[in-house]
Amino acid sequence: MSSKSILLVGVPADHGSWRKGCLMGPDALRTAGIMDMLERLGYEVTDSGNLVSEPSTEIHHSNPQVHHLSDYAALISSLDQFCQTEVKDQHLPIFIGGDHCIAAGILPALARQSDDAGQEQFVLWLDAHTDFQTLESTDTGNLHGTPVTYMIGDPSFKGFIPAPAKPIKPENICMMGIRSVDPAERERIARTGIDVHDMRAIDEFGIAPPLRRFIDRVRRANGRLHVSLDIDFLDPGIAPAVGTTVAGGVNFREAHLMMEILYDSGLVTSLDIAELNPFLDDRGQTSKLVVDLIASLFGQRVLDTQTRSI
């Protein structure tokens, strides 16, 4: 965390699935105190407000299940333009969603900036899902299951959404917490160099060893590290405010340990938080937990944590 200046960006997009509520995610995290927490840790925080995009034309696909493709294209374009004009090296950007479609707009734009600086862009993908569907393979039509496919430059989007500004190299992506993968996704993942650690591997070997190996790779490459945190990465017992809960996720201490290790690395240059649906929360439980996890990512230690009731 070389920068002590943070740019907070709300992205209230929720067209990635039929379930509504993620558009309230940015304001829920603000209400839970994300800005106050970061300032208490010594950061200068600028809140840019919420970025809203509107499609200009309708886009249709031969897969009749695909929906809101026009909104997806508009979101990617808006985030790309925002990153070009507003995200500067002196700021560490935190994008708060919104569903995980936001990653499709954020990551290629950040990768272009990294490339301009002569650095590699790396991505730590914390999620219950690989989000590796294509427009053809998705049987739900929910586009929040496609951002990884898009951001690596998969040709299946050609003719529907412009190619990513700078594709992410698959071998620069590490996925952790995975526990729900469709057969089509599994086959495509096997053909890429994406490093996947599912919950079986975490149960057997712990969360720290694979994370430290990935961090070492980023350091050796002098790379920039983006953390993409889908709330369903966490076990639904501690984080119920997700429309795509999958049992058996990362627990409270595993999640905090991961954030603490990432802070110690000093390599994180950007962050997105996705899929928080406050409509499904229990008295702000999930929002408060996420703020506490981000506190650990930005330097709060266990002994510094303030006990508070939910």
PDB file of N, CA and C in Angstrom, residues 29 61 106 136 139 172-173 187 200 211 225 258 289 291 302 307:
ATOM      1  N   LEU A  29     -22.119   0.251   2.079  1.00  0.00           N
ATOM      2  CA  LEU A  29     -20.763   0.273   2.627  1.00  0.00           C
ATOM      3  C   LEU A  29     -20.407   1.662   3.141  1.00  0.00           C
ATOM      4  N   HIS A  61     -28.410 -11.081 -28.560  1.00  0.00           N
ATOM      5  CA  HIS A  61     -27.557 -12.243 -28.814  1.00  0.00           C
ATOM      6  C   HIS A  61     -28.420 -13.424 -29.205  1.00  0.00           C
ATOM      7  N   ILE A 106     -13.413  -2.624 -15.127  1.00  0.00           N
ATOM      8  CA  ILE A 106     -12.295  -2.123 -14.319  1.00  0.00           C
ATOM      9  C   ILE A 106     -10.964  -2.724 -14.731  1.00  0.00           C
ATOM     10  N   GLU A 136     -22.426 -17.721 -25.168  1.00  0.00           N
ATOM     11  CA  GLU A 136     -23.057 -18.912 -25.710  1.00  0.00           C
ATOM     12  C   GLU A 136     -23.323 -19.961 -24.645  1.00  0.00           C
ATOM     13  N   ASP A 139     -26.425 -20.690 -19.283  1.00  0.00           N
ATOM     14  CA  ASP A 139     -27.799 -21.179 -19.390  1.00  0.00           C
ATOM     15  C   ASP A 139     -28.773 -20.307 -18.606  1.00  0.00           C
ATOM     16  N   ASN A 172      -1.810 -14.579 -15.152  1.00  0.00           N
ATOM     17  CA  ASN A 172      -1.648 -13.564 -14.113  1.00  0.00           C
ATOM     18  C   ASN A 172      -2.848 -13.506 -13.167  1.00  0.00           C
ATOM     19  N   ILE A 173      -3.757 -14.468 -13.299  1.00  0.00           N
ATOM     20  CA  ILE A 173      -4.948 -14.506 -12.458  1.00  0.00           C
ATOM     21  C   ILE A 173      -4.838 -15.667 -11.477  1.00  0.00           C
ATOM     22  N   GLU A 187     -13.856 -26.912 -18.193  1.00  0.00           N
ATOM     23  CA  GLU A 187     -13.092 -27.267 -19.394  1.00  0.00           C
ATOM     24  C   GLU A 187     -12.267 -26.087 -19.898  1.00  0.00           C
ATOM     25  N   ARG A 200     -11.604 -27.147  -1.482  1.00  0.00           N
ATOM     26  CA  ARG A 200     -10.957 -28.410  -1.098  1.00  0.00           C
ATOM     27  C   ARG A 200      -9.477 -28.171  -0.814  1.00  0.00           C
ATOM     28  N   LEU A 211      -1.612 -18.184  -1.288  1.00  0.00           N
ATOM     29  CA  LEU A 211      -1.630 -16.723  -1.396  1.00  0.00           C
ATOM     30  C   LEU A 211      -0.215 -16.168  -1.407  1.00  0.00           C
ATOM     31  N   LEU A 225      -1.082  -5.368  -8.360  1.00  0.00           N
ATOM     32  CA  LEU A 225      -2.016  -6.391  -7.892  1.00  0.00           C
ATOM     33  C   LEU A 225      -3.387  -5.790  -7.615  1.00  0.00           C
ATOM     34  N   MET A 258      -6.111 -13.477   5.213  1.00  0.00           N
ATOM     35  CA  MET A 258      -5.792 -13.157   3.828  1.00  0.00           C
ATOM     36  C   MET A 258      -5.565 -11.657   3.648  1.00  0.00           C
ATOM     37  N   LEU A 289     -19.075  -6.468   8.223  1.00  0.00           N
ATOM     38  CA  LEU A 289     -17.973  -7.414   8.071  1.00  0.00           C
ATOM     39  C   LEU A 289     -17.049  -6.996   6.934  1.00  0.00           C
ATOM     40  N   VAL A 291     -16.511  -4.009   5.739  1.00  0.00           N
ATOM     41  CA  VAL A 291     -15.723  -2.850   6.167  1.00  0.00           C
ATOM     42  C   VAL A 291     -14.580  -3.294   7.077  1.00  0.00           C
ATOM     43  N   VAL A 302      -5.231  -7.160  14.460  1.00  0.00           N
ATOM     44  CA  VAL A 302      -6.197  -7.800  15.356  1.00  0.00           C
ATOM     45  C   VAL A 302      -6.301  -7.028  16.673  1.00  0.00           C
ATOM     46  N   THR A 307     -14.205  -3.833  19.293  1.00  0.00           N
ATOM     47  CA  THR A 307     -15.347  -4.720  19.454  1.00  0.00           C
ATOM     48  C   THR A 307     -16.629  -3.896  19.360  1.00  0.00           C
TER      49      THR A 307
END
